[in-house]
XYZ file of C-alpha atoms in Angstrom:
780
model
C 51.451 111.717 117.062
C 54.101 109.513 118.580
C 55.171 109.306 122.079
C 58.130 106.950 120.702
C 60.005 105.442 124.124
C 57.421 107.932 126.145
C 54.721 108.046 127.406
C 52.358 111.151 129.081
C 52.820 109.395 132.540
C 56.393 109.562 131.534
C 56.940 112.995 130.592
C 54.405 114.171 133.364
C 56.998 112.577 135.501
C 60.375 114.359 133.958
C 59.023 117.424 133.813
C 57.576 117.640 137.764
C 54.570 120.333 138.707
C 56.451 123.664 138.768
C 58.143 124.195 135.469
C 57.654 127.529 133.737
C 56.700 128.182 130.144
C 58.301 131.397 129.984
C 61.585 129.999 130.793
C 61.406 126.551 128.735
C 58.539 126.642 125.924
C 57.109 123.874 128.061
C 53.776 124.258 129.939
C 52.539 124.584 133.399
C 51.842 121.607 134.384
C 48.737 122.330 136.517
C 48.190 118.781 138.031
C 50.707 116.591 138.105
C 48.692 113.377 139.689
C 46.670 113.025 136.934
C 48.301 111.869 133.569
C 45.960 112.747 130.742
C 46.025 116.621 132.796
C 49.341 117.512 131.670
C 49.547 119.535 129.345
C 53.112 119.962 126.964
C 52.989 123.093 124.820
C 56.885 123.855 123.312
C 56.548 126.094 120.722
C 54.128 127.002 118.265
C 53.999 126.584 114.387
C 55.040 130.649 114.271
C 57.869 129.702 116.758
C 58.915 127.398 114.290
C 58.653 128.826 110.878
C 60.576 132.052 112.806
C 63.389 129.652 113.766
C 63.343 128.623 110.412
C 63.450 131.845 108.380
C 66.176 132.840 110.660
C 68.240 129.647 109.735
C 68.013 127.879 113.301
C 67.601 124.635 112.167
C 69.505 121.881 112.361
C 70.160 120.931 109.322
C 73.969 121.422 107.496
C 75.373 120.666 104.018
C 77.217 118.142 105.089
C 78.049 115.125 103.510
C 78.729 111.916 104.089
C 80.986 111.075 100.995
C 81.984 112.926 98.154
C 79.583 114.336 95.065
C 79.538 112.704 92.192
C 80.697 116.085 90.281
C 84.144 115.830 92.712
C 84.932 112.324 91.401
C 84.647 112.964 88.050
C 86.468 116.168 88.066
C 89.373 114.650 90.043
C 89.286 111.667 87.807
C 88.669 113.398 84.691
C 91.035 116.395 85.000
C 94.407 115.289 85.561
C 98.384 115.678 84.106
C 97.920 112.011 82.775
C 95.208 113.126 80.597
C 95.444 116.490 79.382
C 98.431 115.401 77.567
C 97.116 112.239 75.928
C 93.767 114.191 75.283
C 95.903 117.070 73.688
C 98.122 114.084 71.634
C 94.473 112.428 71.056
C 93.486 114.961 69.456
C 96.784 115.906 67.688
C 96.337 112.365 65.326
C 92.833 112.562 64.847
C 93.425 115.730 63.225
C 96.104 115.301 60.977
C 96.457 111.124 61.501
C 94.884 107.721 60.982
C 92.455 106.697 63.519
C 94.320 103.441 63.775
C 96.900 105.654 64.903
C 95.001 106.437 68.265
C 94.448 103.717 69.951
C 96.298 104.847 73.117
C 93.297 106.899 73.044
C 91.714 103.951 75.164
C 94.022 104.147 77.711
C 92.764 107.209 78.692
C 89.174 106.472 79.012
C 89.521 103.703 80.439
C 92.129 105.116 83.486
C 89.265 107.908 83.919
C 86.389 105.279 84.322
C 87.894 102.789 86.548
C 88.839 105.691 89.340
C 85.378 106.877 88.855
C 83.739 103.896 88.838
C 85.068 102.317 92.196
C 84.972 105.788 93.761
C 81.186 106.115 93.183
C 80.643 102.420 94.527
C 82.418 103.347 97.759
C 80.485 106.442 97.661
C 76.956 104.548 96.918
C 78.050 101.759 100.242
C 79.215 104.922 102.455
C 75.488 106.902 101.804
C 73.317 103.885 102.345
C 75.422 103.237 105.674
C 74.291 106.781 106.837
C 70.488 106.155 105.419
C 70.014 102.732 107.486
C 71.337 105.311 110.878
C 69.684 108.136 110.480
C 67.016 107.937 113.592
C 64.253 110.214 114.280
C 63.840 112.577 116.938
C 60.830 113.279 119.877
C 59.540 117.359 120.561
C 56.994 118.809 122.051
C 55.192 120.768 119.893
C 51.637 123.112 120.172
C 51.415 120.464 123.378
C 52.060 117.960 120.960
C 54.264 115.168 120.917
C 56.115 114.886 116.948
C 58.370 112.305 115.859
C 60.248 114.528 113.282
C 63.201 113.897 112.065
C 66.418 115.633 113.372
C 67.409 117.688 110.774
C 64.043 119.309 111.537
C 64.734 120.051 115.141
C 64.750 123.857 115.400
C 66.094 126.408 117.555
C 64.483 126.276 121.302
C 62.661 123.229 121.038
C 61.692 121.146 123.947
C 63.350 117.933 123.064
C 62.428 114.133 124.576
C 65.365 112.099 124.255
C 65.507 108.186 126.467
C 67.667 105.724 126.371
C 68.800 104.481 123.349
C 68.491 107.384 121.276
C 71.140 109.776 119.969
C 71.261 113.073 120.912
C 70.882 115.056 117.537
C 71.324 118.818 118.328
C 73.198 120.302 121.527
C 70.941 121.689 124.353
C 70.348 122.001 128.015
C 68.167 119.696 130.106
C 65.102 120.929 131.532
C 64.625 117.810 133.574
C 65.646 114.334 133.907
C 65.228 111.294 135.661
C 67.909 108.692 136.261
C 70.168 110.272 133.278
C 72.904 109.413 132.002
C 75.195 109.610 128.613
C 77.999 108.261 126.455
C 79.696 111.722 124.864
C 83.000 108.329 123.873
C 81.879 109.453 120.532
C 83.157 113.014 121.212
C 85.327 113.210 123.852
C 86.262 109.472 123.755
C 85.702 109.005 127.624
C 83.843 105.556 128.265
C 82.316 106.559 131.816
C 78.564 107.473 131.569
C 78.159 110.879 132.651
C 75.177 111.664 134.817
C 73.749 114.982 133.412
C 70.851 116.967 135.515
C 68.650 119.994 135.319
C 70.959 123.132 134.415
C 73.648 120.312 132.610
C 74.559 120.397 129.202
C 74.591 117.801 126.689
C 75.959 117.537 122.999
C 74.860 116.298 119.767
C 76.715 112.703 119.198
C 76.445 111.567 122.890
C 73.629 108.476 123.037
C 71.708 108.231 126.384
C 72.234 105.254 128.242
C 70.166 105.329 131.004
C 66.579 107.163 132.052
C 64.578 110.246 130.492
C 64.937 113.785 130.064
C 63.782 116.462 127.967
C 66.336 119.363 127.380
C 66.044 122.337 124.585
C 67.835 122.445 121.772
C 70.455 125.717 122.011
C 72.337 124.733 118.941
C 71.599 122.944 116.149
C 72.839 122.995 112.691
C 76.832 123.812 112.405
C 76.867 125.101 115.284
C 76.734 122.263 117.076
C 79.562 120.813 118.778
C 79.511 117.742 116.503
C 78.687 119.766 113.787
C 82.050 122.091 114.051
C 84.766 119.093 114.603
C 83.374 117.918 111.149
C 83.450 121.451 109.565
C 86.960 121.438 110.503
C 87.555 117.773 108.620
C 84.874 118.498 105.852
C 87.454 119.046 102.962
C 88.503 116.129 100.890
C 91.857 114.904 100.518
C 94.106 112.058 98.640
C 95.815 109.745 100.681
C 99.067 109.833 100.389
C 101.359 107.478 98.079
C 104.194 106.483 96.850
C 103.213 104.974 93.271
C 101.028 107.873 92.596
C 104.043 110.908 93.826
C 106.717 109.053 91.087
C 104.501 108.502 88.114
C 103.145 111.981 89.152
C 107.074 113.044 89.373
C 107.816 111.234 85.525
C 104.908 113.045 84.382
C 105.742 116.312 85.504
C 109.190 115.810 84.382
C 108.496 114.797 80.854
C 105.732 117.247 80.280
C 108.545 119.548 80.995
C 110.593 118.184 78.072
C 108.053 117.183 75.830
C 107.451 121.296 74.893
C 111.206 121.592 73.448
C 111.905 117.842 71.761
C 108.516 117.984 70.283
C 109.513 121.345 68.777
C 112.867 120.052 68.030
C 110.894 116.859 66.231
C 108.903 118.371 64.743
C 111.858 120.901 62.455
C 114.087 117.645 61.645
C 110.569 115.978 60.557
C 108.955 118.273 58.399
C 112.487 118.805 56.522
C 112.489 114.668 56.056
C 109.351 114.838 55.082
C 108.047 118.070 53.763
C 104.166 118.829 55.140
C 102.479 119.149 58.608
C 100.684 116.369 58.471
C 103.462 113.540 58.797
C 105.508 115.869 61.046
C 103.110 116.135 63.335
C 102.174 112.391 63.060
C 105.800 111.328 63.921
C 105.657 113.666 66.689
C 102.830 112.445 68.733
C 104.408 109.109 67.957
C 107.765 109.958 69.688
C 105.425 111.236 72.534
C 103.181 108.945 72.797
C 106.495 106.780 73.798
C 107.696 108.466 76.424
C 104.364 108.647 78.520
C 104.275 105.049 80.357
C 100.738 105.741 80.221
C 100.184 101.670 81.123
C 101.353 101.956 84.024
C 99.241 104.635 85.124
C 96.044 102.692 83.913
C 97.802 99.418 85.342
C 98.243 100.961 88.899
C 94.222 102.250 88.906
C 93.335 98.613 87.617
C 95.773 96.707 90.324
C 94.121 99.479 93.070
C 90.976 98.752 91.583
C 90.663 95.089 91.822
C 92.435 95.118 95.345
C 88.774 96.979 96.573
C 87.599 94.698 95.359
C 89.020 91.997 97.142
C 88.991 93.864 100.186
C 85.448 94.788 99.585
C 84.306 90.896 99.281
C 86.194 91.291 103.649
C 83.731 94.097 104.148
C 86.460 96.688 103.647
C 85.069 100.283 102.055
C 88.068 101.034 100.958
C 87.123 104.841 99.491
C 90.327 106.189 97.716
C 92.503 103.677 95.726
C 95.330 104.682 96.833
C 94.599 103.570 100.335
C 95.751 100.338 99.705
C 99.053 101.206 99.076
C 99.114 104.182 102.268
C 98.355 101.260 104.902
C 101.203 98.912 103.292
C 103.867 102.071 103.736
C 102.934 102.732 107.401
C 105.107 102.625 110.301
C 103.348 104.367 112.813
C 100.074 103.008 113.891
C 97.710 105.032 116.019
C 94.604 104.005 117.942
C 91.565 105.524 119.621
C 90.611 102.802 122.789
C 87.193 102.460 122.617
C 85.609 100.967 119.871
C 88.887 99.720 118.202
C 90.581 97.444 121.057
C 87.832 96.872 123.340
C 84.109 96.334 121.800
C 82.628 99.153 123.828
C 80.657 96.857 126.284
C 82.106 95.241 130.036
C 83.057 92.169 131.103
C 82.859 91.153 135.319
C 87.192 90.564 135.398
C 86.936 89.606 139.282
C 85.440 89.699 142.681
C 86.904 90.737 145.429
C 86.384 89.958 148.918
C 87.412 92.380 151.801
C 87.679 90.864 154.567
C 84.320 88.807 154.937
C 82.707 85.372 154.267
C 79.248 86.655 152.648
C 78.337 84.839 149.505
C 79.049 87.375 147.504
C 78.687 85.390 144.246
C 74.623 84.892 145.311
C 74.591 88.443 145.639
C 75.573 90.365 143.031
C 73.775 87.441 141.012
C 70.499 88.467 142.906
C 71.138 92.224 141.810
C 72.126 91.666 138.766
C 68.510 89.869 138.595
C 66.964 92.558 140.540
C 67.449 95.920 138.498
C 67.142 93.941 134.995
C 64.941 96.587 133.760
C 67.452 99.184 134.783
C 70.222 98.203 131.579
C 73.325 99.128 133.620
C 75.973 98.072 131.516
C 77.902 97.069 135.002
C 75.007 94.371 136.629
C 74.182 93.115 133.087
C 77.693 92.473 132.771
C 77.222 90.423 135.981
C 74.427 88.622 134.885
C 76.642 87.254 132.160
C 78.686 85.709 134.863
C 77.094 85.102 137.660
C 74.776 83.042 138.885
C 71.060 83.455 140.092
C 69.967 82.742 143.409
C 66.166 83.267 142.446
C 65.553 84.662 145.861
C 62.930 86.812 146.991
C 63.450 90.351 146.477
C 62.143 93.213 148.175
C 63.041 96.676 149.618
C 64.487 98.034 145.996
C 65.992 101.424 146.376
C 67.014 102.252 142.106
C 69.857 103.380 140.732
C 70.781 107.227 140.710
C 73.238 109.643 139.320
C 72.400 111.691 142.267
C 72.823 109.054 144.659
C 75.707 106.522 142.912
C 74.064 103.580 144.783
C 71.164 101.108 144.410
C 70.115 99.064 147.153
C 67.845 95.494 147.680
C 66.731 93.636 150.481
C 66.811 89.556 149.683
C 63.537 87.580 151.869
C 65.920 85.750 154.127
C 69.405 87.214 153.524
C 69.712 90.827 154.112
C 70.153 93.733 153.164
C 72.702 94.800 150.465
C 73.932 98.090 148.749
C 75.949 98.209 145.480
C 77.461 101.529 144.052
C 80.352 103.901 143.383
C 83.375 102.832 145.897
C 83.402 106.347 147.398
C 80.123 106.541 148.383
C 80.171 103.386 149.909
C 83.775 103.646 152.074
C 82.010 106.289 152.437
C 79.510 105.350 154.936
C 80.784 102.901 156.453
C 84.313 102.838 159.543
C 87.120 104.290 158.043
C 89.267 102.463 157.105
C 92.476 103.297 154.955
C 93.323 99.383 154.249
C 89.555 99.486 151.816
C 90.440 102.908 150.641
C 94.076 101.595 149.357
C 92.899 98.891 147.988
C 90.782 100.931 145.983
C 93.101 103.306 144.964
C 95.063 100.049 142.772
C 92.635 98.432 141.739
C 91.936 101.696 139.854
C 95.235 102.623 138.722
C 95.239 98.873 136.919
C 92.592 100.528 135.175
C 89.255 98.602 135.912
C 85.674 100.125 137.177
C 85.760 99.323 140.213
C 81.558 98.913 141.917
C 81.254 98.181 145.288
C 79.334 95.823 147.855
C 78.299 96.079 151.703
C 76.407 94.862 153.952
C 73.474 97.320 155.020
C 72.107 96.833 158.964
C 68.087 96.486 157.775
C 66.451 98.428 154.518
C 67.864 101.845 153.164
C 66.098 104.767 153.166
C 66.575 106.455 149.508
C 67.280 109.675 151.104
C 70.466 108.528 153.609
C 71.991 105.370 153.355
C 73.650 105.754 156.728
C 76.019 103.034 158.294
C 76.987 100.226 156.070
C 79.965 97.169 155.702
C 81.708 96.970 152.741
C 82.389 92.734 151.515
C 83.284 92.840 148.554
C 84.944 95.108 144.939
C 83.632 93.898 141.600
C 86.105 94.510 139.120
C 85.048 95.369 135.573
C 87.065 95.987 131.977
C 86.156 96.773 129.092
C 85.404 93.807 126.642
C 88.431 93.218 124.900
C 87.720 92.873 120.789
C 89.159 89.306 119.961
C 90.292 90.199 116.618
C 92.931 92.703 119.224
C 95.556 91.272 120.405
C 96.812 88.917 117.038
C 96.174 92.266 114.898
C 98.469 94.045 117.428
C 101.097 90.877 117.280
C 101.279 90.996 113.794
C 101.821 94.953 113.276
C 104.586 94.666 115.632
C 106.124 91.594 114.296
C 106.106 94.108 110.619
C 108.599 96.547 112.894
C 104.857 99.177 113.461
C 104.740 101.657 116.057
C 102.260 101.630 118.221
C 100.347 104.305 119.909
C 97.135 104.106 121.402
C 95.065 107.649 121.720
C 92.356 107.693 123.909
C 90.137 110.169 125.391
C 89.519 107.086 128.512
C 91.675 107.596 131.252
C 95.749 107.406 131.087
C 95.000 103.994 133.518
C 91.960 102.918 131.822
C 93.631 103.362 128.381
C 97.158 101.472 129.214
C 95.677 98.411 130.987
C 94.102 97.676 127.652
C 96.243 98.255 125.544
C 98.535 96.214 127.791
C 96.252 92.870 127.655
C 96.007 93.799 123.864
C 99.616 93.680 123.350
C 100.503 96.672 123.235
C 104.769 97.359 123.517
C 105.651 99.557 126.806
C 101.618 100.688 127.854
C 102.805 101.761 131.084
C 103.449 104.337 132.026
C 100.275 106.551 129.832
C 100.716 110.523 129.486
C 98.149 112.209 130.924
C 96.229 114.669 127.855
C 97.096 117.200 130.752
C 100.354 117.069 130.664
C 101.318 116.438 127.133
C 103.395 119.582 125.516
C 101.419 121.924 123.078
C 103.508 121.385 120.478
C 107.095 121.447 118.581
C 110.194 119.051 119.535
C 108.809 118.628 123.517
C 105.736 117.191 121.771
C 107.462 114.999 119.144
C 109.882 113.762 121.819
C 106.884 112.780 123.681
C 105.260 110.624 120.720
C 108.551 108.768 120.567
C 108.534 107.886 124.204
C 105.442 106.940 125.165
C 103.387 104.272 123.807
C 99.542 105.086 125.550
C 98.161 108.847 126.104
C 95.191 109.484 128.190
C 92.440 112.216 127.867
C 93.119 113.291 124.536
C 91.020 116.121 123.249
C 90.577 115.967 119.334
C 92.621 119.071 119.101
C 95.480 116.788 120.301
C 94.706 114.336 118.586
C 95.819 116.002 115.551
C 98.459 118.056 116.381
C 100.113 114.631 117.816
C 99.397 113.465 113.910
C 101.338 116.430 112.601
C 104.994 115.943 115.131
C 104.829 112.559 113.688
C 104.379 113.477 110.358
C 107.135 115.822 110.994
C 109.362 113.776 111.625
C 109.240 112.138 108.284
C 106.899 108.850 109.558
C 103.643 107.749 107.787
C 100.575 107.370 110.153
C 97.423 105.767 110.196
C 94.923 106.721 112.615
C 91.582 104.072 113.389
C 89.385 105.353 115.593
C 85.281 105.720 114.892
C 84.331 109.018 117.219
C 83.764 112.840 116.559
C 86.376 113.648 118.609
C 88.702 111.533 116.517
C 87.445 112.946 113.230
C 90.289 115.623 113.122
C 92.814 113.306 113.634
C 91.832 110.717 110.809
C 91.876 113.706 108.476
C 95.366 114.710 109.005
C 96.443 110.755 109.456
C 98.372 109.753 105.845
C 95.498 106.756 105.822
C 92.310 107.408 108.174
C 90.451 104.409 109.136
C 87.368 103.668 110.620
C 84.654 101.506 111.594
C 81.104 100.375 109.494
C 79.692 102.218 113.304
C 81.229 105.254 113.282
C 79.840 108.875 113.427
C 79.149 109.947 109.932
C 81.816 113.079 110.397
C 83.935 110.398 110.923
C 83.385 107.517 107.499
C 82.877 110.907 105.053
C 87.118 112.055 105.735
C 88.610 108.278 106.667
C 89.774 106.369 103.267
C 88.901 102.938 104.263
C 85.485 102.193 106.504
C 86.150 98.772 108.025
C 82.415 98.306 107.473
C 81.652 95.335 109.927
C 84.462 96.831 112.798
C 86.318 93.881 112.173
C 89.811 94.596 113.256
C 91.528 92.143 111.817
C 91.025 92.722 108.333
C 93.884 95.366 108.318
C 96.368 92.736 108.300
C 94.522 91.759 104.966
C 94.798 95.328 103.627
C 98.373 95.691 104.305
C 99.089 92.437 102.743
C 96.533 93.473 99.147
C 99.052 97.288 99.330
C 102.352 95.071 99.564
C 101.581 92.729 96.938
C 100.307 95.871 94.248
C 103.464 97.285 95.530
C 106.055 94.550 95.195
C 104.116 93.606 92.237
C 103.841 97.294 89.881
C 107.610 98.257 90.990
C 107.865 94.765 89.101
C 106.216 96.203 85.767
C 106.764 99.754 86.312
C 110.765 98.397 84.669
C 108.846 97.595 81.270
C 107.269 100.942 81.214
C 109.689 103.543 82.142
C 112.283 101.325 80.033
C 110.186 102.605 77.259
C 109.612 106.388 78.624
C 113.668 106.060 78.190
C 114.447 104.549 74.503
C 111.426 106.869 73.281
C 113.091 109.433 74.512
C 116.498 108.969 73.549
C 115.002 108.411 70.247
C 113.619 111.148 69.761
C 117.088 112.911 70.953
C 118.661 110.925 69.018
C 116.507 111.594 65.008
C 117.089 115.028 66.217
C 120.445 115.267 66.039
C 121.112 113.261 62.934
C 118.030 114.217 61.390
C 116.223 111.382 60.375
C 112.699 110.083 60.254
C 111.382 109.247 63.462
C 111.681 104.879 63.771
C 107.976 104.198 64.646
C 104.481 105.449 64.199
C 101.813 105.864 67.136
C 100.442 102.273 65.719
C 103.813 100.597 66.365
C 104.094 101.812 70.046
C 100.708 99.789 70.366
C 102.002 96.872 69.296
C 104.898 96.985 71.679
C 103.314 97.885 74.433
C 100.852 95.062 73.802
C 103.059 92.042 73.699
C 105.769 93.325 75.686
C 104.983 95.586 78.010
C 100.859 96.051 78.694
C 99.749 92.056 78.491
C 102.091 90.635 80.699
C 102.156 93.882 83.207
C 98.856 93.134 83.815
C 99.140 89.379 84.862
C 102.152 90.664 86.563
C 100.572 93.167 88.679
C 97.780 90.360 89.784
C 100.336 87.980 90.743
C 100.950 86.926 94.600
C 103.747 88.746 96.669
C 104.557 88.884 100.418
C 107.750 91.904 99.850
C 108.067 94.211 102.814
C 107.797 97.691 101.107
C 111.384 99.556 100.995
C 111.114 103.244 100.277
C 112.574 104.895 96.584
C 111.111 102.490 94.503
C 111.140 105.156 91.833
C 115.056 104.766 92.382
C 115.170 101.124 92.047
C 112.906 101.005 89.267
C 115.067 103.387 86.947
C 118.318 101.732 87.854
C 117.204 98.717 85.566
C 115.338 101.226 83.290
C 117.710 103.268 82.459
C 120.429 101.421 81.111
C 118.002 98.936 79.039
C 115.944 101.488 77.435
C 119.687 103.061 76.792
C 120.786 99.430 75.001
C 117.265 99.651 72.690
C 117.969 102.994 72.188
C 121.227 101.953 70.623
C 120.083 99.388 69.100
C 117.500 100.651 67.086
C 120.165 103.390 65.746
C 122.039 100.937 64.441
C 119.194 99.270 62.663
C 118.457 102.422 61.430
C 121.656 103.447 60.152
C 121.591 100.326 58.466
C 118.549 100.835 56.522
C 119.514 103.618 55.234
C 120.481 103.439 52.058
C 118.035 100.939 49.316
C 115.693 100.162 51.909
C 111.981 101.835 52.269
C 111.322 104.119 55.480
C 108.463 102.003 56.193
C 111.019 99.204 55.858
C 113.194 100.505 57.677
C 110.110 101.340 61.242
C 109.261 97.989 60.599
C 112.849 96.155 61.587
C 113.257 99.298 63.974
C 109.692 97.407 65.514
C 111.425 94.164 65.764
C 114.390 94.902 66.786
C 112.254 96.578 70.167
C 110.225 93.858 70.694
C 112.470 91.525 70.355
C 114.649 93.306 73.341
C 111.393 94.116 75.565
C 111.129 90.776 75.305
C 114.622 90.101 76.957
C 113.591 93.146 79.629
C 110.504 91.435 80.289
C 112.093 87.274 81.060
C 113.935 89.562 83.318
C 111.342 91.141 85.276
C 108.703 88.450 84.844
C 111.445 85.852 86.851
C 111.462 82.922 88.101
C 110.550 81.676 84.498
C 110.558 77.646 86.048
C 106.519 78.731 86.921
C 103.324 80.459 85.301
C 105.730 83.476 84.447
C 107.872 81.060 81.961
C 104.763 80.575 80.173
C 103.778 84.132 80.116
C 106.649 85.311 78.455
C 106.589 82.026 76.223
C 102.779 83.240 74.657
C 104.268 86.868 74.796
C 107.082 85.642 72.253
C 104.960 84.024 70.517
C 101.994 87.000 70.104
C 104.895 88.732 68.915
C 105.993 86.680 65.993
C 102.281 85.913 65.164
C 102.324 89.887 64.255
C 104.826 89.804 62.152
C 103.682 86.295 60.077
C 99.605 87.397 59.529
C 98.862 89.446 56.562
C 96.251 91.008 58.957
C 98.286 91.984 61.270
C 100.804 92.875 58.886
C 98.532 95.363 57.360
C 96.797 97.114 60.176
C 100.203 97.654 61.700
C 101.987 98.526 58.586
C 104.714 96.171 59.163
C 107.275 94.676 55.868
C 110.915 93.468 57.235
C 113.505 94.598 54.648
C 114.930 91.720 52.980
C 119.079 91.529 53.420
C 119.693 89.547 50.505
C 119.175 92.137 47.448
């Protein structure tokens, strides 16, 4: 038996003497004044087993990440892999293994994606295990510590400060019980709970203790219901991936009729099935930008590794690119712009010469054990005068104030301004001043002088002397990150469950433009053009619910915008899932981490500019090298069409494409993809690539056909193909020289090295034999 945060005496004090076993599952307390006579029964073992038998247990099959099977399936069964696998099989059946080297690309491409996503899964699952908690329940008269997943419906659950509520429930008894529901609602103000009030899974206990009865467990709980809506995995949008997939779709549509036409021509020329099949495979392999798919995966994977060293966990490769394309960035306030900790902003006297700094400092020491976030903020800022304390009245959610008397320094009360002002003489000026501070987004406590010791049951008449103004602590890196996105022209939207004034004041302090006025969620249109207009006209939104957040993201996307959403609570899950790119932090709710593509494991907001920079580097470099791959697709397609029309043998074997790829496309593209680049993303990647690749490919195809024509008489097919390989290699190096500019750098050395590689391949006997290279001798 383990009591964790509770002692038997604490349980006795919480439950009180009049609890009914029948109605609550907790035994009647026969002698509340004696600790050891307190009898607590809760559910018995038969009742627990019955609850488990009917499935009323706090267990869900939700996962914090994708399963290994789904990762493998997503990376293996792709259009690209299917095409290559068919071609590989044809070569192995009809041709030489030397012509099957392109199959390595298939294996590497799938392996890179699987390994990276598996690494992300392991890291994420480890984070989930670290964050696992324990729960205390009353069963058979004893307190047991169990896993939260073992709680059943009807269990009496004991909960104390610092613990997380594991199920939905109803408070049976409470003492000074306050919870933080910000992960669920976004509202960062503590919520006082009394017997009969509901509590929701996912919220945290800030103060006090309570016993609550579990009413909804497992998939029926509020947090699980929200997570269920966002559970299905989806890929983040990627222009690179979309462009490559579009090319592959077009190529796959062309491959059928092209393959048939080429087969009949090659069969007529060769007179046999095997050489005709190899020629068809050679042409089709040339049409597929196979290295581009691999290189894109590798570039993303290397980017992910770089970011991982900076504590950014990327669950999906393409997410790095997506952030570089984002033009609207939405984020929650609590836990993203702020640390969640309160700071004392200033003290505002209200017409009194009382030593308010000393009084507030003494107050913070008098209630050190309460762990009140406001008094902790006071203690960090103000000096403790070490006065002798007496006549203490602790804070309670019911009273909303606390009091203390200090020897030689009088009696003082601190609490909610509306309560303090109600006990003071009616002063409209003080009320106006208080409302002004509230409109400015401050959290406010009132400090007042009492005439003598304070009765816990009745505050009596007091005289206000000061307001204590608090703000949530802004993250150190928030302003510079906001400034970065503003400079990049990214629109910023703060979507918070907190009050609009509080959210706007924090947003303004962080540098978000047009933070005021803020839109209240109660006034937000339900959808359509009205919601889109509101999203256009306002930058800060407060008191926004989970479904509203999702609708807001959808309205932005409907206008063609690329939207990122950063949040950490269960209330952010639907919006994170809906966004083009979902981002969360390592301390976030498990449901948020399960659907986000990027997790800032140490919560640093300043990582986002680095992720943007990494994405831009990848985009710019892949656009550069895509020209090389698409040029090959163009000339290979044109060559197939040309030889089909004139009924000539196809000018290249699959191994010739392997040689050409190695020195004019694949190897240089690999190095170029890793180079530095700070180009700002521009839409239309595929259009710009085709503008260069199509004419380049057309020129190469034309010159290859001319070389074939020149060797039609008096030369072997092997010599004609070798000459075509040389022509494509030389022209490919020319395209590489254009793409790699400027050449007065390491890029020039790269082009020279590739040219030397081509020369050696034609000069060395071993490589000439392997690649079947026999150049024609035009002197004979």
